[in-house]
Amino acid sequence: MASRPRSAAPVPALTRSAPVIGVCVSLGLLAGAPLAHAAVPPARAAAPVPVTVLNGDFALPAFTTGSTNVNPSAWSVGSTAGTGIAGGVFRWGPVTSGHPDGLIATMLRLPGEATYGLKQRLRGVRSGARVTVTYDESPSVASQCTAAALAQGQTYTVQGEGGALTSRTTLPTTEKLPTNYWKPAWRTGVTLAFTAGANEPLLTFTSTVPAAQNAGGFCGPLITNVRATQEPPPVDKTIPAGALPASEAFLGNDRRTTADAVSYCNGAVNRCTFTAEEAYSFSYYAPARVAAETYLNCTRNTLNRLRPVSTANRSYGDLPAVAGLPGSGTGTPTNMAQQYTQGTGLSPAWSTSQERQVTEVVQPAEASWIETQAGRRRTEGWFTATTKATDPNNDWRIHTVIDHPSTDLSDRIYQRTGPLTASEKQRCQSDRPNAPTPAGATTPAGAER
């Protein structure tokens, strides 16, 4: 249909039971008006906010001797499944590490990220965030190190998922202490900046000390005091409801299938807790859609009629059906649906449909049609579960986005009118599509035509 000039704005409704009905005397199909999913200029970068780095000082599990080969809690070594290889790193106590703030330090062992890389997912970091990791480094203090191994410093790599693999070299050390340990050379406040290429990006430290100098894994660089900040990406409101990002699931530092995580969370009503990311959750109006036919008034009179209008609004989400998100709207909500309600305070109607009667007024030589605009709610957040307080590698986490009919915005209905287009005028002015009546002046009524 050709564009028609705009004349009036819709009148907002106050409740869902009283939907918006906007009367537009002459209006094109939202010509010149921004749609709910129209491109918007990107928001300015957010101020840096702290990121939780679990056990960033490597104090857990606690130990009392000078060193231990028990891997630090919340970190994985090599494989991200659980804690990975046992004894993949060594930890030195505050006295031996010689850190200026009296911190425990982790010694990276043999080269090879797949076997000995020290890893942790940065919880709560979104893909696209600008992340800055800060930490302290020193060459090894282990007595097994030779002077030649430490004279030029020790090498390692650090990488945040989505960023480049970065090679680093510690300061050198040349002095042994009376304890036979080497004197540390701490460099504090070392930084790594990267743009996260995934939700909860993996941070990895790996020794690259060559075999001739690493003493069989007993001589490697020290890391401690790991912390991070992020500049979260702006919320993207241009993504249609039918193209939401895929859900993701994690168990500790390991990626798992959403089916595995849903099976756990849905096992009991209190198994998991849902927390919405408020900055990325919002209510909005979907783009307007034309409902049913366009009515053309070819008469010389104003027409008034009751017109039935049907509206339907569904939900979107990609979690397995057993999660009940989105649900059918009938029967008892699943455990995860109850977790969603407890976390958001929302009890949405997952699928809605309504029939209404609209009084339609059409002026002569005008067209009239109806448009509907659905009120919707998009919620982005995490289902989380702590299954073992002393070991975060047993924590389940599911990131998901659910888009459903809004509980705080009423649907809108517009009556739209506008002048007839050239082709519509031609149709209205055309002769009637039947034979002339009567067929001839001398032909009596009822005779052959």
Short mmCIF file of C-alpha atoms in Angstrom, two decimals:
data_model
loop_
_atom_site.label_atom_id
_atom_site.label_comp_id
_atom_site.label_asym_id
_atom_site.label_seq_id
_atom_site.Cartn_x
_atom_site.Cartn_y
_atom_site.Cartn_z
CA MET A 1 0.00 0.00 0.00
CA ALA A 2 1.32 3.45 -0.79
CA SER A 3 2.38 5.62 2.12
CA ARG A 4 -0.26 8.00 3.50
CA PRO A 5 0.49 11.13 5.55
CA ARG A 6 0.37 10.85 9.30
CA SER A 7 -2.28 12.66 11.28
CA ALA A 8 -2.61 11.55 14.90
CA ALA A 9 -0.80 9.64 17.65
CA PRO A 10 -2.30 6.69 19.58
CA VAL A 11 -3.82 7.28 23.00
CA PRO A 12 -2.03 5.18 25.66
CA ALA A 13 -4.08 2.65 27.61
CA LEU A 14 -3.68 2.17 31.37
CA THR A 15 -4.31 -1.54 31.73
CA ARG A 16 -4.12 -4.70 29.66
CA SER A 17 -7.87 -5.16 30.03
CA ALA A 18 -8.34 -1.78 28.33
CA PRO A 19 -6.04 -1.91 25.30
CA VAL A 20 -4.86 1.22 23.53
CA ILE A 21 -7.05 2.23 20.58
CA GLY A 22 -5.51 5.05 18.63
CA VAL A 23 -7.64 6.75 15.98
CA CYS A 24 -5.53 8.05 13.10
CA VAL A 25 -7.42 10.13 10.56
CA SER A 26 -4.69 9.91 7.96
CA LEU A 27 -1.58 7.87 8.71
CA GLY A 28 1.07 6.00 6.74
CA LEU A 29 2.40 2.67 7.97
CA LEU A 30 4.39 4.23 10.82
CA ALA A 31 6.11 6.46 8.29
CA GLY A 32 8.84 8.48 9.97
CA ALA A 33 8.23 6.93 13.40
CA PRO A 34 10.87 4.72 15.05
CA LEU A 35 9.92 1.09 15.57
CA ALA A 36 10.68 -0.91 18.68
CA HIS A 37 13.52 -2.68 16.86
CA ALA A 38 14.78 0.26 14.81
CA ALA A 39 18.52 0.91 14.96
CA VAL A 40 19.51 3.15 17.85
CA PRO A 41 22.83 4.87 18.43
CA PRO A 42 25.11 2.88 20.74
CA ALA A 43 25.20 4.01 24.34
CA ARG A 44 28.35 5.48 25.78
CA ALA A 45 30.70 2.99 27.41
CA ALA A 46 29.81 2.26 31.00
CA ALA A 47 32.20 3.09 33.83
CA PRO A 48 34.42 0.17 34.89
CA VAL A 49 32.85 -2.06 37.53
CA PRO A 50 34.53 -4.77 39.62
CA VAL A 51 34.49 -8.37 38.41
CA THR A 52 34.46 -11.19 40.92
CA VAL A 53 37.64 -13.25 40.67
CA LEU A 54 37.17 -16.24 42.96
CA ASN A 55 40.12 -17.05 45.21
CA GLY A 56 42.25 -14.47 43.41
CA ASP A 57 44.76 -14.53 46.28
CA PHE A 58 45.00 -18.36 46.11
CA ALA A 59 44.42 -18.70 49.86
CA LEU A 60 41.99 -21.64 49.53
CA PRO A 61 42.14 -24.42 50.43
CA ALA A 62 44.18 -23.27 53.39
CA PHE A 63 47.53 -24.89 54.17
CA THR A 64 50.08 -24.44 56.94
CA THR A 65 53.36 -25.70 55.48
CA GLY A 66 55.73 -23.68 53.28
CA SER A 67 54.14 -24.94 50.05
CA THR A 68 51.47 -27.30 48.75
CA ASN A 69 50.65 -28.95 45.46
CA VAL A 70 46.90 -28.96 46.17
CA ASN A 71 45.34 -26.90 43.41
CA PRO A 72 43.61 -23.63 44.44
CA SER A 73 39.82 -23.62 44.78
CA ALA A 74 37.78 -22.12 41.94
CA TRP A 75 40.68 -22.52 39.49
CA SER A 76 41.17 -25.32 36.97
CA VAL A 77 44.49 -26.66 35.73
CA GLY A 78 44.57 -27.93 32.15
CA SER A 79 41.06 -29.31 31.66
CA THR A 80 38.23 -27.09 32.87
CA ALA A 81 36.31 -30.16 34.07
CA GLY A 82 36.58 -29.86 37.83
CA THR A 83 40.06 -28.84 38.99
CA GLY A 84 41.77 -30.60 36.09
CA ILE A 85 45.13 -32.28 36.69
CA ALA A 86 45.97 -32.80 40.36
CA GLY A 87 49.09 -30.98 41.49
CA GLY A 88 49.11 -28.90 38.33
CA VAL A 89 50.51 -25.91 40.21
CA PHE A 90 52.34 -25.29 43.46
CA ARG A 91 51.37 -22.68 46.03
CA TRP A 92 53.88 -20.94 48.26
CA GLY A 93 52.97 -19.50 51.65
CA PRO A 94 53.41 -15.78 52.46
CA VAL A 95 56.85 -16.18 54.05
CA THR A 96 58.33 -18.15 51.17
CA SER A 97 56.60 -16.17 48.41
CA GLY A 98 57.95 -12.94 49.84
CA HIS A 99 55.02 -10.96 48.46
CA PRO A 100 55.06 -7.39 49.83
CA ASP A 101 51.46 -7.75 51.04
CA GLY A 102 52.04 -11.18 52.58
CA LEU A 103 50.00 -13.07 49.96
CA ILE A 104 50.13 -16.70 48.95
CA ALA A 105 51.43 -17.16 45.40
CA THR A 106 50.80 -19.83 42.79
CA MET A 107 53.75 -21.20 40.79
CA LEU A 108 52.94 -22.12 37.21
CA ARG A 109 54.43 -25.48 36.32
CA LEU A 110 55.21 -27.12 33.00
CA PRO A 111 54.44 -25.57 29.60
CA GLY A 112 51.25 -26.62 27.81
CA GLU A 113 47.94 -24.81 28.22
CA ALA A 114 45.91 -27.97 27.65
CA THR A 115 47.60 -29.77 30.55
CA TYR A 116 48.99 -27.14 32.89
CA GLY A 117 47.24 -23.84 32.09
CA LEU A 118 45.78 -22.17 35.21
CA LYS A 119 42.20 -21.16 34.34
CA GLN A 120 39.12 -19.48 35.69
CA ARG A 121 35.95 -18.13 34.09
CA LEU A 122 35.27 -14.50 34.96
CA ARG A 123 31.80 -14.69 36.45
CA GLY A 124 29.23 -12.17 35.29
CA VAL A 125 31.28 -10.81 32.36
CA ARG A 126 29.30 -10.49 29.15
CA SER A 127 30.50 -11.02 25.63
CA GLY A 128 31.64 -7.67 24.25
CA ALA A 129 32.71 -6.27 27.61
CA ARG A 130 36.06 -4.51 27.83
CA VAL A 131 37.90 -6.35 30.60
CA THR A 132 41.02 -5.31 32.50
CA VAL A 133 42.76 -7.98 34.59
CA THR A 134 45.38 -6.89 37.13
CA TYR A 135 47.77 -9.20 38.97
CA ASP A 136 51.25 -9.48 40.49
CA GLU A 137 54.14 -11.58 39.09
CA SER A 138 57.57 -12.76 40.22
CA PRO A 139 60.18 -15.30 39.12
CA SER A 140 60.21 -18.55 41.04
CA VAL A 141 61.56 -18.80 44.57
CA ALA A 142 61.98 -22.61 44.44
CA SER A 143 65.37 -23.92 45.50
CA GLN A 144 65.32 -26.31 42.50
CA CYS A 145 65.83 -23.36 40.12
CA THR A 146 69.32 -22.72 38.79
CA ALA A 147 70.85 -19.27 38.59
CA ALA A 148 70.79 -19.48 34.79
CA ALA A 149 67.06 -20.22 34.84
CA LEU A 150 66.31 -16.96 36.69
CA ALA A 151 68.97 -14.59 35.38
CA GLN A 152 66.77 -13.31 32.51
CA GLY A 153 63.42 -13.63 34.23
CA GLN A 154 60.85 -16.34 33.50
CA THR A 155 58.38 -16.52 30.66
CA TYR A 156 54.66 -17.29 30.63
CA THR A 157 51.54 -16.43 28.64
CA VAL A 158 48.24 -14.91 29.74
CA GLN A 159 45.04 -14.76 27.74
CA GLY A 160 41.45 -13.69 28.20
CA GLU A 161 38.97 -15.50 25.95
CA GLY A 162 38.41 -13.25 22.96
CA GLY A 163 41.75 -11.49 23.34
CA ALA A 164 45.21 -12.21 21.96
CA LEU A 165 47.63 -14.65 23.58
CA THR A 166 50.13 -12.39 25.36
CA SER A 167 53.70 -13.40 26.23
CA ARG A 168 55.20 -11.99 29.44
CA THR A 169 58.58 -12.18 31.19
CA THR A 170 59.07 -11.59 34.90
CA LEU A 171 61.86 -9.56 36.43
CA PRO A 172 65.08 -11.54 37.00
CA THR A 173 66.35 -12.62 40.39
CA THR A 174 69.96 -13.37 41.28
CA GLU A 175 70.08 -13.76 45.06
CA LYS A 176 69.51 -16.83 47.19
CA LEU A 177 68.29 -16.43 50.75
CA PRO A 178 69.72 -18.23 53.81
CA THR A 179 66.69 -20.55 53.60
CA ASN A 180 68.05 -21.71 50.19
CA TYR A 181 64.98 -20.20 48.50
CA TRP A 182 65.52 -17.57 45.83
CA LYS A 183 64.69 -13.99 46.68
CA PRO A 184 61.53 -12.94 44.80
CA ALA A 185 61.32 -9.95 42.48
CA TRP A 186 57.71 -8.89 42.56
CA ARG A 187 56.21 -6.70 39.87
CA THR A 188 52.80 -5.55 41.07
CA GLY A 189 49.88 -4.17 39.12
CA VAL A 190 50.59 -6.00 35.85
CA THR A 191 47.58 -5.56 33.55
CA LEU A 192 45.92 -7.40 30.68
CA ALA A 193 43.13 -5.75 28.69
CA PHE A 194 40.89 -7.60 26.24
CA THR A 195 37.40 -7.61 24.80
CA ALA A 196 35.45 -10.65 25.98
CA GLY A 197 34.66 -12.96 23.10
CA ALA A 198 32.14 -14.98 25.10
CA ASN A 199 29.99 -14.80 28.20
CA GLU A 200 32.09 -15.63 31.27
CA PRO A 201 35.37 -15.60 29.31
CA LEU A 202 38.14 -17.97 30.37
CA LEU A 203 41.27 -16.37 31.87
CA THR A 204 44.36 -18.56 31.43
CA PHE A 205 47.95 -18.35 32.75
CA THR A 206 50.51 -20.82 31.34
CA SER A 207 54.24 -21.25 31.98
CA THR A 208 56.45 -21.23 28.89
CA VAL A 209 59.72 -21.84 30.75
CA PRO A 210 61.73 -24.24 28.55
CA ALA A 211 62.41 -27.80 29.71
CA ALA A 212 66.11 -27.10 30.31
CA GLN A 213 65.18 -24.49 32.94
CA ASN A 214 61.94 -25.60 34.57
CA ALA A 215 63.50 -28.38 36.71
CA GLY A 216 60.85 -30.90 35.74
CA GLY A 217 58.05 -28.52 36.70
CA PHE A 218 59.56 -27.37 40.00
CA CYS A 219 60.74 -23.97 38.69
CA GLY A 220 58.10 -21.62 37.24
CA PRO A 221 56.88 -18.02 37.53
CA LEU A 222 54.67 -16.89 40.41
CA ILE A 223 51.22 -15.27 40.11
CA THR A 224 48.97 -13.77 42.79
CA ASN A 225 46.51 -11.00 43.64
CA VAL A 226 44.39 -11.50 40.52
CA ARG A 227 41.52 -9.04 40.19
CA ALA A 228 39.52 -7.56 37.33
CA THR A 229 37.16 -4.83 36.19
CA GLN A 230 34.92 -4.57 33.15
CA GLU A 231 33.18 -1.96 31.04
CA PRO A 232 29.93 -3.75 30.21
CA PRO A 233 28.64 -3.44 26.64
CA PRO A 234 25.51 -1.36 26.00
CA VAL A 235 22.18 -3.14 25.93
CA ASP A 236 21.12 -4.06 22.39
CA LYS A 237 17.39 -3.52 21.95
CA THR A 238 17.46 -4.16 18.21
CA ILE A 239 17.45 -7.97 18.46
CA PRO A 240 14.04 -9.38 17.39
CA ALA A 241 12.28 -11.76 19.76
CA GLY A 242 12.70 -14.57 17.25
CA ALA A 243 16.50 -14.18 17.15
CA LEU A 244 17.48 -14.23 20.81
CA PRO A 245 21.02 -15.35 21.75
CA ALA A 246 21.39 -19.01 22.64
CA SER A 247 21.31 -20.10 26.27
CA GLU A 248 24.62 -21.23 27.80
CA ALA A 249 25.41 -23.50 30.73
CA PHE A 250 28.47 -23.95 32.92
CA LEU A 251 29.53 -26.23 35.74
CA GLY A 252 32.34 -24.38 37.48
CA ASN A 253 34.80 -23.43 34.73
CA ASP A 254 33.52 -26.09 32.35
CA ARG A 255 30.98 -25.55 29.57
CA ARG A 256 28.07 -27.98 29.79
CA THR A 257 24.92 -28.56 27.75
CA THR A 258 21.85 -26.62 28.73
CA ALA A 259 20.01 -29.94 28.97
CA ASP A 260 22.40 -31.09 31.74
CA ALA A 261 21.99 -27.84 33.67
CA VAL A 262 18.20 -27.78 33.25
CA SER A 263 18.01 -31.37 34.48
CA TYR A 264 19.73 -30.26 37.68
CA CYS A 265 17.84 -26.98 38.25
CA ASN A 266 14.45 -28.49 37.47
CA GLY A 267 14.95 -31.34 39.94
CA ALA A 268 13.55 -29.35 42.87
CA VAL A 269 11.90 -25.97 43.31
CA ASN A 270 14.78 -24.60 45.42
CA ARG A 271 17.63 -26.17 43.44
CA CYS A 272 18.53 -22.98 41.55
CA THR A 273 17.99 -19.26 41.98
CA PHE A 274 17.14 -16.96 39.08
CA THR A 275 18.67 -13.49 39.07
CA ALA A 276 17.76 -11.04 36.32
CA GLU A 277 20.38 -8.77 34.81
CA GLU A 278 18.35 -5.62 35.29
CA ALA A 279 20.48 -3.49 32.96
CA TYR A 280 19.69 -5.90 30.10
CA SER A 281 16.03 -6.59 30.92
CA PHE A 282 13.29 -4.27 29.71
CA SER A 283 9.68 -3.89 28.59
CA TYR A 284 8.99 -2.70 25.06
CA TYR A 285 6.49 -2.55 22.23
CA ALA A 286 6.93 -4.90 19.31
CA PRO A 287 6.67 -3.45 15.78
CA ALA A 288 3.11 -2.73 14.70
CA ARG A 289 1.42 -5.30 12.48
CA VAL A 290 -1.55 -4.91 10.12
CA ALA A 291 -4.55 -6.91 11.31
CA ALA A 292 -6.94 -8.34 8.70
CA GLU A 293 -8.13 -6.43 5.63
CA THR A 294 -8.06 -2.80 4.48
CA TYR A 295 -11.52 -1.24 4.04
CA LEU A 296 -12.03 1.25 1.16
CA ASN A 297 -14.92 3.73 1.32
CA CYS A 298 -15.97 4.35 -2.28
CA THR A 299 -19.30 5.91 -1.21
CA ARG A 300 -20.25 9.53 -0.67
CA ASN A 301 -21.09 8.98 2.98
CA THR A 302 -19.20 8.50 6.24
CA LEU A 303 -19.32 4.84 7.24
CA ASN A 304 -19.56 3.55 10.82
CA ARG A 305 -19.30 -0.12 11.61
CA LEU A 306 -18.20 -2.57 14.32
CA ARG A 307 -15.08 -4.43 13.28
CA PRO A 308 -13.76 -7.56 15.04
CA VAL A 309 -10.05 -7.46 15.86
CA SER A 310 -8.07 -10.52 16.94
CA THR A 311 -4.70 -10.23 18.72
CA ALA A 312 -2.24 -12.95 19.75
CA ASN A 313 1.04 -12.73 21.66
CA ARG A 314 3.44 -15.63 22.23
CA SER A 315 6.68 -16.20 24.15
CA TYR A 316 10.22 -16.96 23.01
CA GLY A 317 13.11 -18.85 24.62
CA ASP A 318 15.37 -21.76 23.74
CA LEU A 319 15.58 -23.74 26.98
CA PRO A 320 14.55 -27.42 26.76
CA ALA A 321 10.79 -27.88 26.98
CA VAL A 322 11.04 -29.59 30.38
CA ALA A 323 12.17 -26.25 31.88
CA GLY A 324 8.71 -24.81 31.24
CA LEU A 325 10.27 -21.51 30.12
CA PRO A 326 8.36 -20.34 28.25
CA GLY A 327 5.48 -22.46 29.48
CA SER A 328 2.12 -23.45 28.10
CA GLY A 329 0.20 -21.33 30.59
CA THR A 330 -1.80 -24.36 31.74
CA GLY A 331 -1.19 -26.72 34.61
CA THR A 332 1.27 -26.37 37.50
CA PRO A 333 4.38 -24.32 36.63
CA THR A 334 7.61 -26.29 36.48
CA ASN A 335 10.23 -25.88 39.19
CA MET A 336 12.29 -23.61 36.94
CA ALA A 337 9.22 -21.53 36.08
CA GLN A 338 8.67 -21.04 39.80
CA GLN A 339 12.34 -20.08 40.20
CA TYR A 340 11.87 -17.50 37.45
CA THR A 341 8.81 -16.07 39.21
CA GLN A 342 10.58 -15.97 42.56
CA GLY A 343 13.54 -14.16 41.05
CA THR A 344 11.60 -11.62 38.96
CA GLY A 345 8.23 -11.26 40.66
CA LEU A 346 6.63 -11.91 37.26
CA SER A 347 3.92 -14.45 36.49
CA PRO A 348 3.43 -13.89 32.77
CA ALA A 349 0.76 -15.33 30.55
CA TRP A 350 3.08 -17.18 28.20
CA SER A 351 0.58 -17.09 25.34
CA THR A 352 -2.30 -14.64 24.97
CA SER A 353 -5.15 -14.16 22.48
CA GLN A 354 -8.09 -11.78 22.58
CA GLU A 355 -11.09 -10.84 20.43
CA ARG A 356 -12.27 -7.22 20.48
CA GLN A 357 -14.84 -5.09 18.68
CA VAL A 358 -13.57 -1.78 17.34
CA THR A 359 -15.88 0.98 16.08
CA GLU A 360 -14.46 1.91 12.70
CA VAL A 361 -15.21 5.32 11.14
CA VAL A 362 -14.29 5.77 7.47
CA GLN A 363 -14.71 9.07 5.64
CA PRO A 364 -15.65 9.17 1.93
CA ALA A 365 -12.74 8.48 -0.44
CA GLU A 366 -10.56 7.13 2.37
CA ALA A 367 -9.08 3.77 3.31
CA SER A 368 -9.16 2.30 6.81
CA TRP A 369 -7.16 -0.50 8.39
CA ILE A 370 -6.24 -1.77 11.85
CA GLU A 371 -2.77 -2.25 13.32
CA THR A 372 -1.86 -3.97 16.58
CA GLN A 373 1.27 -3.51 18.69
CA ALA A 374 2.08 -6.05 21.39
CA GLY A 375 3.46 -5.07 24.78
CA ARG A 376 6.39 -7.37 25.61
CA ARG A 377 8.94 -8.07 28.34
CA ARG A 378 12.49 -9.32 27.73
CA THR A 379 14.32 -10.78 30.72
CA GLU A 380 17.98 -11.75 30.62
CA GLY A 381 19.56 -13.47 33.59
CA TRP A 382 21.15 -16.45 35.31
CA PHE A 383 19.96 -19.60 37.03
CA THR A 384 22.64 -20.44 39.60
CA ALA A 385 23.21 -23.16 42.17
CA THR A 386 25.96 -23.65 44.74
CA THR A 387 26.25 -27.38 45.33
CA LYS A 388 29.47 -27.38 47.36
CA ALA A 389 30.38 -24.24 49.29
CA THR A 390 34.09 -25.07 49.41
CA ASP A 391 34.45 -25.79 45.70
CA PRO A 392 33.00 -23.33 43.12
CA ASN A 393 33.90 -25.84 40.40
CA ASN A 394 30.62 -27.55 41.35
CA ASP A 395 28.45 -24.46 40.78
CA TRP A 396 25.80 -24.73 38.06
CA ARG A 397 25.02 -21.62 36.00
CA ILE A 398 22.62 -21.10 33.08
CA HIS A 399 22.51 -17.85 31.14
CA THR A 400 19.28 -17.37 29.21
CA VAL A 401 17.02 -14.77 27.60
CA ILE A 402 13.24 -15.08 27.77
CA ASP A 403 10.84 -12.83 25.84
CA HIS A 404 7.14 -12.98 26.75
CA PRO A 405 3.95 -10.89 26.82
CA SER A 406 4.43 -7.94 29.14
CA THR A 407 2.88 -7.78 32.57
CA ASP A 408 3.15 -3.98 32.76
CA LEU A 409 2.44 -2.76 29.20
CA SER A 410 -0.98 -3.07 27.56
CA ASP A 411 -1.27 -4.02 23.91
CA ARG A 412 -2.02 -1.21 21.49
CA ILE A 413 -4.66 -1.14 18.74
CA TYR A 414 -4.65 1.59 16.08
CA GLN A 415 -7.40 2.50 13.65
CA ARG A 416 -5.53 3.93 10.67
CA THR A 417 -7.09 5.98 7.86
CA GLY A 418 -5.69 7.78 4.85
CA PRO A 419 -6.61 9.03 1.38
CA LEU A 420 -7.06 6.51 -1.36
CA THR A 421 -4.09 5.77 -3.57
CA ALA A 422 -4.28 6.37 -7.31
CA SER A 423 -5.08 2.71 -8.04
CA GLU A 424 -7.73 2.63 -5.29
CA LYS A 425 -9.38 5.78 -6.70
CA GLN A 426 -9.39 4.19 -10.14
CA ARG A 427 -11.12 1.14 -8.72
CA CYS A 428 -13.70 3.24 -6.90
CA GLN A 429 -14.45 5.26 -10.04
CA SER A 430 -14.70 2.28 -12.40
CA ASP A 431 -18.00 1.16 -13.88
CA ARG A 432 -19.96 -1.46 -12.08
CA PRO A 433 -18.82 -4.93 -13.22
CA ASN A 434 -22.25 -5.97 -14.58
CA ALA A 435 -24.39 -5.40 -17.71
CA PRO A 436 -26.36 -2.11 -18.05
CA THR A 437 -29.90 -2.19 -16.58
CA PRO A 438 -32.26 -2.12 -18.38
CA ALA A 439 -30.78 -3.60 -21.54
CA GLY A 440 -32.87 -1.38 -23.83
CA ALA A 441 -35.54 1.32 -23.57
CA THR A 442 -38.18 -0.77 -25.37
CA THR A 443 -37.41 -3.99 -23.54
CA PRO A 444 -40.07 -4.79 -20.90
CA ALA A 445 -39.06 -5.80 -17.40
CA GLY A 446 -38.47 -9.51 -17.01
CA ALA A 447 -37.70 -10.03 -20.66
CA GLU A 448 -34.52 -11.47 -22.05
CA ARG A 449 -31.52 -9.32 -21.35
#
